[in-house]
Amino acid sequence: MAELTPQRLVASFAALAEKMDAERDTLCRLDGVIGDADHGIAMAQGMAAASGAAADLPEGASLQDVFNAAAKAFLNAVGASSGPLYATAFLRAGKAAGPHAAMPLAETPSLIAAMAEGIAARGKAEPGQKTMLDAWAPAAEAARRGDDLVAISAVAHAGAEATAEMIATLGRAARLGERSRGHRDPGAVSAAMIIAVMAESWSRPDGA
Amino acid sequence: MAELTPQRLVASFAALAEKMDAERDTLCRLDGVIGDADHGIAMAQGMAAASGAAADLPEGASLQDVFNAAAKAFLNAVGASSGPLYATAFLRAGKAAGPHAAMPLAETPSLIAAMAEGIAARGKAEPGQKTMLDAWAPAAEAARRGDDLVAISAVAHAGAEATAEMIATLGRAARLGERSRGHRDPGAVSAAMIIAVMAESWSRPDGA
Amino acid sequence: MTLTQKLINDGNDTVDEMLAGVMAAHPDHLWRPDHAPRAVIARHGPREGKVALVIGGGSGHEPTFLGFVGKGLADAAAIGNVFASPPPQPVMDAAMAAHGGAGVLFMYGNYAGDVMNFDMAAEMLEMEGIETRTVLTTDDIASAPREARDKRRGVAGNVFIFKAAGAAADLGLPLDEVERIARHANARTYTMGVALSACSLPQTRRPNFDLPAGEMEIGMGIHGEPGIRREALRPADAVTDEIMDAILSEMAAAPGDRVAVLVNSLGSTPLMELYILHARVNARLKAAELEVHRTLVGPYCTSMEMAGASITIMHLDDELQRMIDHPCDCAMFRQG
Amino acid sequence: MTLTQKLINDGNDTVDEMLAGVMAAHPDHLWRPDHAPRAVIARHGPREGKVALVIGGGSGHEPTFLGFVGKGLADAAAIGNVFASPPPQPVMDAAMAAHGGAGVLFMYGNYAGDVMNFDMAAEMLEMEGIETRTVLTTDDIASAPREARDKRRGVAGNVFIFKAAGAAADLGLPLDEVERIARHANARTYTMGVALSACSLPQTRRPNFDLPAGEMEIGMGIHGEPGIRREALRPADAVTDEIMDAILSEMAAAPGDRVAVLVNSLGSTPLMELYILHARVNARLKAAELEVHRTLVGPYCTSMEMAGASITIMHLDDELQRMIDHPCDCAMFRQG
Ligand SMILES: Nc1ncnc2c1ncn2[C@@H]1O[C@H](COP(=O)(O)OP(=O)(O)O)[C@@H](O)[C@H]1O
Ligand SMILES: Nc1ncnc2c1ncn2[C@@H]1O[C@H](COP(=O)(O)OP(=O)(O)O)[C@@H](O)[C@H]1O
Ligand SMILES: [Mg+2]
Ligand SMILES: [Mg+2]
Ligand SMILES: [Mg+2]
Ligand SMILES: [Mg+2]
C-alpha cells in the first residue's frame, strides 16, 4: 500500500517551495491590487524556510516532526498574516499525522482537513469573507465527504476563483468594500496552489 | 528724428517680459542639460518684475529712472546668477542713457554696449567661458564698431550659437568639463533673445 | 517594466542590513540581544518596576517603529520584514528584554497579521508569567466608518499615541493606567492621508500599485492599500481642506480646545510640500478657534518611497497634553 | 510629458507658502522681520557682542538652510527662490536682524549666483558700517579636482561646516576666530553623492534632467547639475565603496583619527536605504581604523524629490570635535 513517509513529506515541502517561488510575482501582483503586494514574497520565503527545515531533520524524524519543523520555520521566516495561519495549519496536520513514520496515502485528505481547521482557528475567518479560508474550507469539506485528492484540489481551485465575486470583510482588503470585488484574494489563490501541489505529490502511488 | 523715450522703453520691457515668458520652458530645458533647469523661470520672473516696475513709474520719469527701476525689480524678484548680472546691466544702461526724456534711436547701440560692460564687471567672466557674455561681448563690440541694431542682434545670435562648442569654465556648468560641450549656454541664448527684442523695439522709426 | 531605483544590495537582505546600519549609527540609544537580531531595545528605557511599552510591525515605515524606541517612549520594538508583521519570536524577545516586572503593553497598528503574531507572543509570555496588555492603534479615519472605529488601520497617529503611552509608562504609572491612557490617546487621534505615487517592495522593485500620473488616491494606507477614492490630483489647499473637513467633523472639538498636529511625509514628498500643507492646516485650525499646542512636520511614518502625505490631529485634554509634553530621547525622535 | 506629482498650489508661490508653514510650525525657534519675509531669524540666537552667522541660498534643499537657524548654529538665513540664490536685500535683512556688533560671517555653498548676491549685500553692509566675512563651502569632492578645491560646490557637508562655525560664534569667539574655524571645518569636510532620479522645479513640474531607469549618476550636484559619470545602477555596497574610496583617499587620515559621518538623502531615498549605506560606511571606517565620533543619517540637504544619497565625512581634530559636540537647538536639527 502506498504511503506518505517523512521523506516523501520532505519532498512535498520542496515541491511547495518550488511552486511558491515560481508564482511569487503573480501572487504579489494579486496582493498589490487589494492588499500590500507582498503575499508572494511571504509564501515563497515561508515555504523555502519550511522546506529547508524539513530537509535538515535527522534520520528517523516522524511525520509530525516534519510538520512541526516546517511550521516553526515558516512562522519565523515570515510573520505577516500567512505566517501564523500556515504555522497553525502545519501544527494541526502534524497532530493529525501523529508521531509516526508513515500514513496511508488514502488518508492524506485528513491532513488537508486538519490544515483548514488550523487556519480557521487561528484566523477566525468565516467562509465568504474573501480570505484563504475560501479555498481551504471547501477543500476540507470535500475531504471530510471522502473525495479524493484530485476532487479536493478542484474544489479548492473553484473556491479561490469564487473569491473574485466576494467583498472582503477581513484582512487588509476589508477596508476596500465594494472596490475589492472583481479581484481574487491572493491568499485563496496561493491556497489552491498549495492544495494542488499536495494533491499531486500525495496521489502518485510510487511516491516519485 | 526717431527717439527712445521713457514710454517707449517701458514698452520695450513689456516686450522683453512677453518674450521671456514665451521662452521660459525652452530656456529651462537648456539649463537642465548643463545647469539647474531654472534659467527660463529666472528670466521670465525677472523681466515680468522689471516691466511691472517700469510701467508703475510716475509721469515724467527719465530713461535712467526706467532702467534703475527695472534693475531693482529684476534683482529682487530673482536673485540667482541672472539677477545681479541683469541688474548691473540695466544700471549701466541707465547711466549711459542719463536722466533724460529722450535719446536718438541711432544712439541706442551704446545701451547694448553699456549693458555688456555691466555684465562683464559683475560676473568677471571672459569671453569663451560659455556664459551670457559670449552673446553680450560680441554685440557690444559690434555696437562700438558702429554696426546697426540688426547687425548687432545677428552677432549676438551667432555668439550664443557658438557657445555650443565651448567648454564651460564658469558658473554651474563649469564642473561638467568636456560634458558641457555640444550644448548652448542658456544665459547666452536668452541674451541673444533679449538683444533681438531690443533691436526690434528700437529699430522702428515710428516707435509703434 | 522598469524597476524602481533603489540603493540596496540583495532585496531579501534589506531589513537585516538596515538594522546593522541603525545599530552602528545609534549605539548610545539602541541595543539588540545577541540571540534576537530583530528585537531592538532602548538603552536607557526599561527599568525595574516600570511598565514596558513594546511596539512593532513591518519594516518600510522608518522612522516608525525603531526610531521611537528610547527613554520616555517605547522600551523595545519587534521588527518584521518589509510590510509584514514580525513573527511571535522577536515580539517575545523584545518583551523579555524590556519588561521590568510591571507588565508589558503591546501597541501596534491594527492589521490582521500583527494581531495574530503579537497575540501568539502574548500567549507564550503569559505562560512565562509575564502579564501583557494590547492596545491597537486605529487612527486612520479613511479606513472604516466612524461606527466601526475598531476596524480602522493604525497609521501616522502612532507617533502621538505611542508617545502618550510611553510618557505614562515613563512616569511610573501602573499597567492599568498606561493601558487606559493609551486607549484614550488612540480614541482622540485622527489621521487621513493621500498618495501621489506608489512604493515598491525591495524584493520585487515593482510598484505596489498603479497610480497614473495626474491622479491621487485619498485615504490610501501606508502599505499601498487602496483608499476611499481616486481622482485627479488637486492643489495642496484643496487636498488639505478635504482631509481637515473629515478630521474636524469627526473630532467635534469646541473652540479653545488644544490639539497636537503632525504633517507627515509618506516618503518622497519633501519638506517644502509638507510645510505648504501645514500652512493650510494651521489656517484651518485657527479658523476653528483651536489652539495648536505642538506641531511635528516631517517623515514620521512612511511607506518607503511613496509620494504623498498624511495629516494627524490629536485632540488634547490636560492629561494627553502632559503626556505629549513629556520628554523623550530616541534615536530618531527627541523632545524636551 | 507627464508632470511630477507634487502637493502644491501655484508653482510660483511654493517658497512663500512654505515659509508661512515653517513660521506657523516653529514660532518658538524662528521669526521674520515684518518688512523682510525672506529673512528667517533665530529667536534665541543673536545677541550683543556675538558674531552673527548668516547662511542662505536657494530653496528646495530643506531642511537646509532654514532648518539650521537656531541657538548654537546659524543666527539667520536668507531664503532664495527654488534653486536660486536670494537677492542681496534678504541677505542684508538677515544680517541686520542678526548682527550684534561683532561682525557678520556669511556662509553658503560655492555657486556663482550666491557669490554675486551675497557680495553685493556685503558691500552694502560695509557702507552701513557692519563688518562682514565670507566662507564658501566646497565639500563636494566630485565637482572639481583636489587641486581646484576652491572651485568645488558646497553640498551636504554644510551641516557640519555650519555647525562648527555656529558653535564657535555661540562660544563668543571673535570674528577672526570664527572665520578661521569655518575655513578649517570646510577644509576637512568631504562629500560625494549619487543620484538615482531627477527632481523637478515646482514652476514647471518637469524633471530637471533625464536619468533613465536602471542608471545612476555619480557625483551629481544638489540642483541636478551633472556629475562625473553616468552608469548602470549598482548595488548599495558598490556605490558606497566608490564614494568611500574617493573620500578616504583624499582625506588621508591616520589610524585612530576621529570622524563625523553624515549619510544624507537627496530627497526620496528613504531611511531604510540610508541605513543600508551607513552599514557599509561604518564597516569601511572601521577597516580604516577610524573612530566614528558622531553619526547623522537622514534628509539633511535635499533636492526636493530627487532619489539618491550623499556621504559626508568630516575629519575631526580636537577643535572641530569640540565644535561638533557643542549643543544646538534649531527647528529641524537639535543636539545636546
Ligand atoms: N483572519 C484571516 N483568516 C484567514 N486568512 C486571512 C486572514 N487575514 C488575512 N488572511 C489571508 O492572508 C492573505 C494575505 O497574506 P499576506 O499578504 O502574506 O499577509 P499581509 O496581509 O500581512 O501582508 C490574504 O489574501 C488572506 O487570504
Ligand atoms: N560669472 C558669470 N558671468 C556671466 N554670466 C554668468 C556668470 N555665471 C553664470 N552666468 C550665466 O548665468 C546663466 C545661468 O543663469 P540662471 O540659471 O538664471 O542662474 P543660476 O545659475 O543661479 O541657476 C548661465 O547660463 C550663464 O550664462
Ligand atoms: Mg500582503
Ligand atoms: Mg540655472
Ligand atoms: Mg504584508
Ligand atoms: Mg538656479
mmCIF file of N, CA and C in Angstrom, chain C residues 2 5-9 14 17-18 21-22 24-26 59-60 62-63 82 194 196 205 212-215 233 235-237 239 268 270-273 275-279 282 295 297 304-305 309 332 334-336, chain D residues 2 5-9 14 17-18 21-22 24-26 59-60 62-63 82 194 196 205 212-215 233 235-237 239 268 270-273 275-279 282 295 297 304-305 309 332 334-336:
data_model
loop_
_atom_site.group_PDB
_atom_site.id
_atom_site.type_symbol
_atom_site.label_atom_id
_atom_site.label_comp_id
_atom_site.label_asym_id
_atom_site.label_seq_id
_atom_site.Cartn_x
_atom_site.Cartn_y
_atom_site.Cartn_z
ATOM 1 N N THR C 2 9.961 48.754 -15.907
ATOM 2 C CA THR C 2 11.162 49.260 -15.261
ATOM 3 C C THR C 2 11.101 49.041 -13.755
ATOM 4 N N GLN C 5 14.153 52.540 -8.718
ATOM 5 C CA GLN C 5 15.561 52.851 -8.460
ATOM 6 C C GLN C 5 15.820 52.845 -6.953
ATOM 7 N N LYS C 6 16.524 51.844 -6.490
ATOM 8 C CA LYS C 6 16.802 51.766 -5.061
ATOM 9 C C LYS C 6 18.290 51.537 -4.810
ATOM 10 N N LEU C 7 18.774 52.127 -3.730
ATOM 11 C CA LEU C 7 20.148 51.897 -3.295
ATOM 12 C C LEU C 7 20.153 50.751 -2.283
ATOM 13 N N ILE C 8 20.123 49.549 -2.799
ATOM 14 C CA ILE C 8 20.102 48.374 -1.931
ATOM 15 C C ILE C 8 21.077 47.334 -2.483
ATOM 16 N N ASN C 9 21.300 46.300 -1.692
ATOM 17 C CA ASN C 9 22.054 45.149 -2.187
ATOM 18 C C ASN C 9 21.018 44.089 -2.554
ATOM 19 N N THR C 14 17.426 43.535 2.899
ATOM 20 C CA THR C 14 17.322 44.951 3.260
ATOM 21 C C THR C 14 17.065 45.171 4.746
ATOM 22 N N GLU C 17 20.240 44.367 6.827
ATOM 23 C CA GLU C 17 21.293 45.351 6.579
ATOM 24 C C GLU C 17 20.916 46.718 7.156
ATOM 25 N N MET C 18 19.664 47.062 7.020
ATOM 26 C CA MET C 18 19.206 48.321 7.629
ATOM 27 C C MET C 18 19.457 48.295 9.132
ATOM 28 N N GLY C 21 22.938 48.924 10.049
ATOM 29 C CA GLY C 21 23.255 50.350 9.948
ATOM 30 C C GLY C 21 22.688 51.150 11.104
ATOM 31 N N VAL C 22 21.477 50.819 11.516
ATOM 32 C CA VAL C 22 20.847 51.530 12.633
ATOM 33 C C VAL C 22 21.651 51.305 13.912
ATOM 34 N N ALA C 24 24.781 50.500 14.178
ATOM 35 C CA ALA C 24 26.081 51.175 14.074
ATOM 36 C C ALA C 24 25.935 52.673 14.305
ATOM 37 N N ALA C 25 24.822 53.243 13.864
ATOM 38 C CA ALA C 25 24.645 54.700 13.961
ATOM 39 C C ALA C 25 24.216 55.150 15.349
ATOM 40 N N HIS C 26 23.524 54.296 16.082
ATOM 41 C CA HIS C 26 22.900 54.739 17.331
ATOM 42 C C HIS C 26 23.216 53.855 18.533
ATOM 43 N N SER C 59 8.639 46.385 8.499
ATOM 44 C CA SER C 59 9.619 47.405 8.143
ATOM 45 C C SER C 59 9.109 48.196 6.934
ATOM 46 N N GLY C 60 9.843 49.239 6.591
ATOM 47 C CA GLY C 60 9.473 50.055 5.444
ATOM 48 C C GLY C 60 8.728 51.321 5.817
ATOM 49 N N GLU C 62 10.037 53.430 8.297
ATOM 50 C CA GLU C 62 11.007 54.138 9.126
ATOM 51 C C GLU C 62 10.808 55.660 9.016
ATOM 52 N N PRO C 63 10.920 56.410 10.120
ATOM 53 C CA PRO C 63 11.447 56.026 11.429
ATOM 54 C C PRO C 63 10.499 55.189 12.289
ATOM 55 N N VAL C 82 9.662 43.615 5.377
ATOM 56 C CA VAL C 82 9.010 44.776 4.791
ATOM 57 C C VAL C 82 7.505 44.534 4.686
ATOM 58 N N VAL C 194 -3.022 60.978 1.758
ATOM 59 C CA VAL C 194 -3.248 60.968 0.317
ATOM 60 C C VAL C 194 -1.959 60.482 -0.339
ATOM 61 N N LEU C 196 0.367 59.961 -3.845
ATOM 62 C CA LEU C 196 0.568 60.517 -5.184
ATOM 63 C C LEU C 196 1.382 59.596 -6.088
ATOM 64 N N ARG C 205 11.047 45.290 -6.476
ATOM 65 C CA ARG C 205 11.306 46.596 -7.072
ATOM 66 C C ARG C 205 10.267 46.954 -8.143
ATOM 67 N N PRO C 212 -1.792 56.325 -11.944
ATOM 68 C CA PRO C 212 -1.336 57.079 -13.120
ATOM 69 C C PRO C 212 -0.948 58.499 -12.736
ATOM 70 N N ALA C 213 0.042 59.050 -13.440
ATOM 71 C CA ALA C 213 0.416 60.441 -13.226
ATOM 72 C C ALA C 213 -0.813 61.305 -13.439
ATOM 73 N N GLY C 214 -0.938 62.331 -12.616
ATOM 74 C CA GLY C 214 -2.097 63.207 -12.713
ATOM 75 C C GLY C 214 -3.225 62.789 -11.797
ATOM 76 N N GLU C 215 -3.067 61.642 -11.132
ATOM 77 C CA GLU C 215 -4.108 61.208 -10.206
ATOM 78 C C GLU C 215 -3.557 61.084 -8.789
ATOM 79 N N LEU C 233 -5.335 64.770 -9.428
ATOM 80 C CA LEU C 233 -4.524 65.489 -8.441
ATOM 81 C C LEU C 233 -5.027 66.924 -8.327
ATOM 82 N N PRO C 235 -4.909 70.890 -6.090
ATOM 83 C CA PRO C 235 -3.945 71.734 -5.377
ATOM 84 C C PRO C 235 -3.859 71.352 -3.903
ATOM 85 N N ALA C 236 -2.714 71.664 -3.304
ATOM 86 C CA ALA C 236 -2.443 71.296 -1.914
ATOM 87 C C ALA C 236 -3.541 71.796 -0.979
ATOM 88 N N ASP C 237 -4.001 73.001 -1.179
ATOM 89 C CA ASP C 237 -5.016 73.546 -0.269
ATOM 90 C C ASP C 237 -6.323 72.768 -0.352
ATOM 91 N N VAL C 239 -6.677 69.590 -1.206
ATOM 92 C CA VAL C 239 -6.452 68.288 -0.578
ATOM 93 C C VAL C 239 -6.480 68.435 0.942
ATOM 94 N N SER C 268 8.542 60.187 -0.325
ATOM 95 C CA SER C 268 9.301 61.079 -1.197
ATOM 96 C C SER C 268 8.768 62.503 -1.243
ATOM 97 N N PRO C 270 8.688 66.019 -0.200
ATOM 98 C CA PRO C 270 9.704 66.749 0.578
ATOM 99 C C PRO C 270 9.115 67.747 1.567
ATOM 100 N N LEU C 271 9.990 68.225 2.445
ATOM 101 C CA LEU C 271 9.586 69.186 3.469
ATOM 102 C C LEU C 271 8.885 70.397 2.878
ATOM 103 N N MET C 272 9.353 70.869 1.720
ATOM 104 C CA MET C 272 8.722 72.036 1.115
ATOM 105 C C MET C 272 7.213 71.838 0.999
ATOM 106 N N GLU C 273 6.818 70.682 0.493
ATOM 107 C CA GLU C 273 5.395 70.423 0.305
ATOM 108 C C GLU C 273 4.683 70.225 1.641
ATOM 109 N N TYR C 275 5.359 71.664 4.441
ATOM 110 C CA TYR C 275 5.116 72.959 5.073
ATOM 111 C C TYR C 275 4.033 73.745 4.337
ATOM 112 N N ILE C 276 3.923 73.536 3.031
ATOM 113 C CA ILE C 276 2.811 74.159 2.295
ATOM 114 C C ILE C 276 1.485 73.605 2.820
ATOM 115 N N LEU C 277 1.433 72.293 3.016
ATOM 116 C CA LEU C 277 0.237 71.697 3.612
ATOM 117 C C LEU C 277 0.006 72.276 5.009
ATOM 118 N N HIS C 278 1.094 72.359 5.760
ATOM 119 C CA HIS C 278 0.948 72.812 7.141
ATOM 120 C C HIS C 278 0.411 74.233 7.226
ATOM 121 N N ALA C 279 0.808 75.085 6.294
ATOM 122 C CA ALA C 279 0.297 76.461 6.314
ATOM 123 C C ALA C 279 -1.229 76.428 6.280
ATOM 124 N N ASN C 282 -2.765 74.850 9.562
ATOM 125 C CA ASN C 282 -2.735 75.840 10.630
ATOM 126 C C ASN C 282 -3.847 76.879 10.457
ATOM 127 N N THR C 295 3.535 70.893 17.208
ATOM 128 C CA THR C 295 3.498 70.629 15.775
ATOM 129 C C THR C 295 4.707 69.795 15.357
ATOM 130 N N VAL C 297 6.412 68.229 11.774
ATOM 131 C CA VAL C 297 6.359 68.219 10.308
ATOM 132 C C VAL C 297 7.560 67.438 9.810
ATOM 133 N N MET C 304 8.242 53.602 2.474
ATOM 134 C CA MET C 304 9.413 53.678 1.604
ATOM 135 C C MET C 304 9.343 54.930 0.730
ATOM 136 N N GLU C 305 9.367 54.773 -0.605
ATOM 137 C CA GLU C 305 9.454 55.982 -1.431
ATOM 138 C C GLU C 305 8.107 56.429 -1.967
ATOM 139 N N ALA C 309 1.233 62.370 1.596
ATOM 140 C CA ALA C 309 1.354 62.913 2.936
ATOM 141 C C ALA C 309 0.122 62.549 3.731
ATOM 142 N N MET C 332 15.630 58.583 16.627
ATOM 143 C CA MET C 332 15.108 59.375 15.522
ATOM 144 C C MET C 332 14.011 60.348 15.936
ATOM 145 N N ARG C 334 13.301 63.232 19.269
ATOM 146 C CA ARG C 334 13.678 63.734 20.584
ATOM 147 C C ARG C 334 12.811 64.897 20.955
ATOM 148 N N GLN C 335 12.565 65.022 22.216
ATOM 149 C CA GLN C 335 11.754 66.137 22.665
ATOM 150 C C GLN C 335 12.098 66.506 24.100
ATOM 151 N N GLY C 336 12.040 67.804 24.397
ATOM 152 C CA GLY C 336 12.205 68.286 25.773
ATOM 153 C C GLY C 336 13.646 68.408 26.179
ATOM 154 N N THR D 2 4.572 63.779 -18.826
ATOM 155 C CA THR D 2 3.827 63.810 -17.571
ATOM 156 C C THR D 2 4.501 64.746 -16.577
ATOM 157 N N GLN D 5 4.384 64.616 -9.738
ATOM 158 C CA GLN D 5 3.274 64.652 -8.772
ATOM 159 C C GLN D 5 3.697 65.434 -7.532
ATOM 160 N N LYS D 6 3.145 66.617 -7.378
ATOM 161 C CA LYS D 6 3.508 67.436 -6.215
ATOM 162 C C LYS D 6 2.261 67.939 -5.498
ATOM 163 N N LEU D 7 2.366 68.026 -4.192
ATOM 164 C CA LEU D 7 1.300 68.613 -3.384
ATOM 165 C C LEU D 7 1.583 70.100 -3.203
ATOM 166 N N ILE D 8 1.243 70.885 -4.210
ATOM 167 C CA ILE D 8 1.492 72.326 -4.140
ATOM 168 C C ILE D 8 0.259 73.062 -4.654
ATOM 169 N N ASN D 9 0.269 74.373 -4.487
ATOM 170 C CA ASN D 9 -0.759 75.198 -5.110
ATOM 171 C C ASN D 9 -0.125 75.798 -6.359
ATOM 172 N N THR D 14 5.394 78.537 -4.082
ATOM 173 C CA THR D 14 5.808 77.486 -3.150
ATOM 174 C C THR D 14 6.712 78.013 -2.034
ATOM 175 N N GLU D 17 4.682 80.141 0.497
ATOM 176 C CA GLU D 17 3.751 79.309 1.263
ATOM 177 C C GLU D 17 4.497 78.377 2.214
ATOM 178 N N MET D 18 5.625 77.843 1.743
ATOM 179 C CA MET D 18 6.442 77.019 2.640
ATOM 180 C C MET D 18 6.863 77.829 3.859
ATOM 181 N N GLY D 21 4.236 78.178 6.355
ATOM 182 C CA GLY D 21 4.083 76.947 7.126
ATOM 183 C C GLY D 21 5.186 76.762 8.152
ATOM 184 N N VAL D 22 6.395 77.097 7.771
ATOM 185 C CA VAL D 22 7.527 76.966 8.698
ATOM 186 C C VAL D 22 7.340 77.902 9.888
ATOM 187 N N ALA D 24 4.565 79.098 11.040
ATOM 188 C CA ALA D 24 3.447 78.635 11.859
ATOM 189 C C ALA D 24 3.857 77.445 12.723
ATOM 190 N N ALA D 25 4.732 76.592 12.186
ATOM 191 C CA ALA D 25 5.112 75.375 12.899
ATOM 192 C C ALA D 25 6.153 75.629 13.987
ATOM 193 N N HIS D 26 6.974 76.645 13.818
ATOM 194 C CA HIS D 26 8.138 76.803 14.703
ATOM 195 C C HIS D 26 8.258 78.200 15.296
ATOM 196 N N SER D 59 16.004 77.811 -2.265
ATOM 197 C CA SER D 59 15.101 76.881 -1.599
ATOM 198 C C SER D 59 15.124 75.539 -2.348
ATOM 199 N N GLY D 60 14.449 74.558 -1.750
ATOM 200 C CA GLY D 60 14.387 73.240 -2.386
ATOM 201 C C GLY D 60 15.361 72.245 -1.785
ATOM 202 N N GLU D 62 15.517 71.829 1.701
ATOM 203 C CA GLU D 62 15.096 71.732 3.088
ATOM 204 C C GLU D 62 15.423 70.352 3.680
ATOM 205 N N PRO D 63 15.882 70.285 4.935
ATOM 206 C CA PRO D 63 15.945 71.343 5.946
ATOM 207 C C PRO D 63 17.057 72.367 5.766
ATOM 208 N N VAL D 82 13.393 78.757 -5.548
ATOM 209 C CA VAL D 82 13.864 77.381 -5.683
ATOM 210 C C VAL D 82 15.130 77.347 -6.548
ATOM 211 N N VAL D 194 25.283 60.467 -5.109
ATOM 212 C CA VAL D 194 24.859 59.731 -6.294
ATOM 213 C C VAL D 194 23.358 59.983 -6.466
ATOM 214 N N LEU D 196 19.695 58.973 -8.353
ATOM 215 C CA LEU D 196 19.011 57.847 -8.998
ATOM 216 C C LEU D 196 17.784 58.282 -9.788
ATOM 217 N N ARG D 205 7.232 71.566 -13.006
ATOM 218 C CA ARG D 205 6.901 70.172 -12.699
ATOM 219 C C ARG D 205 7.409 69.208 -13.775
ATOM 220 N N PRO D 212 17.671 57.803 -17.173
ATOM 221 C CA PRO D 212 16.857 56.626 -17.486
ATOM 222 C C PRO D 212 16.845 55.640 -16.319
ATOM 223 N N ALA D 213 15.733 54.948 -16.154
ATOM 224 C CA ALA D 213 15.654 53.892 -15.137
ATOM 225 C C ALA D 213 16.774 52.891 -15.400
ATOM 226 N N GLY D 214 17.360 52.412 -14.319
ATOM 227 C CA GLY D 214 18.461 51.466 -14.458
ATOM 228 C C GLY D 214 19.820 52.138 -14.475
ATOM 229 N N GLU D 215 19.821 53.484 -14.475
ATOM 230 C CA GLU D 215 21.096 54.191 -14.443
ATOM 231 C C GLU D 215 21.196 55.075 -13.202
ATOM 232 N N LEU D 233 22.968 51.348 -12.617
ATOM 233 C CA LEU D 233 22.767 51.329 -11.170
ATOM 234 C C LEU D 233 23.437 50.095 -10.579
ATOM 235 N N PRO D 235 24.800 47.823 -6.882
ATOM 236 C CA PRO D 235 24.350 47.574 -5.501
ATOM 237 C C PRO D 235 24.866 48.654 -4.547
ATOM 238 N N ALA D 236 24.137 48.818 -3.464
ATOM 239 C CA ALA D 236 24.454 49.862 -2.489
ATOM 240 C C ALA D 236 25.904 49.782 -2.012
ATOM 241 N N ASP D 237 26.375 48.567 -1.763
ATOM 242 C CA ASP D 237 27.741 48.433 -1.246
ATOM 243 C C ASP D 237 28.775 48.915 -2.264
ATOM 244 N N VAL D 239 28.331 51.152 -4.632
ATOM 245 C CA VAL D 239 28.243 52.616 -4.712
ATOM 246 C C VAL D 239 28.941 53.241 -3.508
ATOM 247 N N SER D 268 13.977 61.552 -2.061
ATOM 248 C CA SER D 268 13.020 60.454 -1.937
ATOM 249 C C SER D 268 13.650 59.137 -1.496
ATOM 250 N N PRO D 270 14.598 56.623 1.004
ATOM 251 C CA PRO D 270 14.117 56.505 2.390
ATOM 252 C C PRO D 270 15.195 56.074 3.375
ATOM 253 N N LEU D 271 14.866 56.209 4.648
ATOM 254 C CA LEU D 271 15.794 55.850 5.729
ATOM 255 C C LEU D 271 16.310 54.433 5.587
ATOM 256 N N MET D 272 15.440 53.506 5.148
ATOM 257 C CA MET D 272 15.893 52.125 5.003
ATOM 258 C C MET D 272 17.157 52.048 4.153
ATOM 259 N N GLU D 273 17.147 52.742 3.037
ATOM 260 C CA GLU D 273 18.313 52.699 2.154
ATOM 261 C C GLU D 273 19.499 53.443 2.754
ATOM 262 N N TYR D 275 20.286 53.684 5.856
ATOM 263 C CA TYR D 275 20.928 52.859 6.879
ATOM 264 C C TYR D 275 21.668 51.686 6.250
ATOM 265 N N ILE D 276 21.181 51.201 5.116
ATOM 266 C CA ILE D 276 21.937 50.159 4.396
ATOM 267 C C ILE D 276 23.281 50.734 3.939
ATOM 268 N N LEU D 277 23.244 51.955 3.410
ATOM 269 C CA LEU D 277 24.504 52.608 3.038
ATOM 270 C C LEU D 277 25.384 52.784 4.273
ATOM 271 N N HIS D 278 24.743 53.216 5.363
ATOM 272 C CA HIS D 278 25.530 53.500 6.555
ATOM 273 C C HIS D 278 26.224 52.253 7.100
ATOM 274 N N ALA D 279 25.566 51.113 6.990
ATOM 275 C CA ALA D 279 26.202 49.880 7.465
ATOM 276 C C ALA D 279 27.556 49.703 6.770
ATOM 277 N N ASN D 282 30.144 52.492 7.778
ATOM 278 C CA ASN D 282 30.695 52.182 9.088
ATOM 279 C C ASN D 282 31.746 51.068 8.998
ATOM 280 N N THR D 295 27.357 60.473 14.292
ATOM 281 C CA THR D 295 26.731 59.983 13.059
ATOM 282 C C THR D 295 25.372 60.640 12.851
ATOM 283 N N VAL D 297 22.104 60.415 10.118
ATOM 284 C CA VAL D 297 21.522 59.689 8.986
ATOM 285 C C VAL D 297 20.133 60.263 8.746
ATOM 286 N N MET D 304 14.634 68.551 -3.352
ATOM 287 C CA MET D 304 13.210 68.203 -3.461
ATOM 288 C C MET D 304 13.045 66.689 -3.528
ATOM 289 N N GLU D 305 12.425 66.154 -4.591
ATOM 290 C CA GLU D 305 12.141 64.710 -4.582
ATOM 291 C C GLU D 305 13.172 63.889 -5.334
ATOM 292 N N ALA D 309 21.589 59.713 -2.699
ATOM 293 C CA ALA D 309 22.138 59.931 -1.364
ATOM 294 C C ALA D 309 23.535 60.495 -1.477
ATOM 295 N N MET D 332 14.776 72.262 12.956
ATOM 296 C CA MET D 332 14.866 70.967 12.288
ATOM 297 C C MET D 332 16.151 70.197 12.608
ATOM 298 N N ARG D 334 18.571 69.314 16.235
ATOM 299 C CA ARG D 334 18.868 69.578 17.641
ATOM 300 C C ARG D 334 19.956 68.656 18.119
ATOM 301 N N GLN D 335 20.740 69.144 19.028
ATOM 302 C CA GLN D 335 21.803 68.322 19.581
ATOM 303 C C GLN D 335 22.156 68.778 20.980
ATOM 304 N N GLY D 336 22.503 67.784 21.804
ATOM 305 C CA GLY D 336 22.999 68.111 23.146
ATOM 306 C C GLY D 336 21.893 68.357 24.149
#
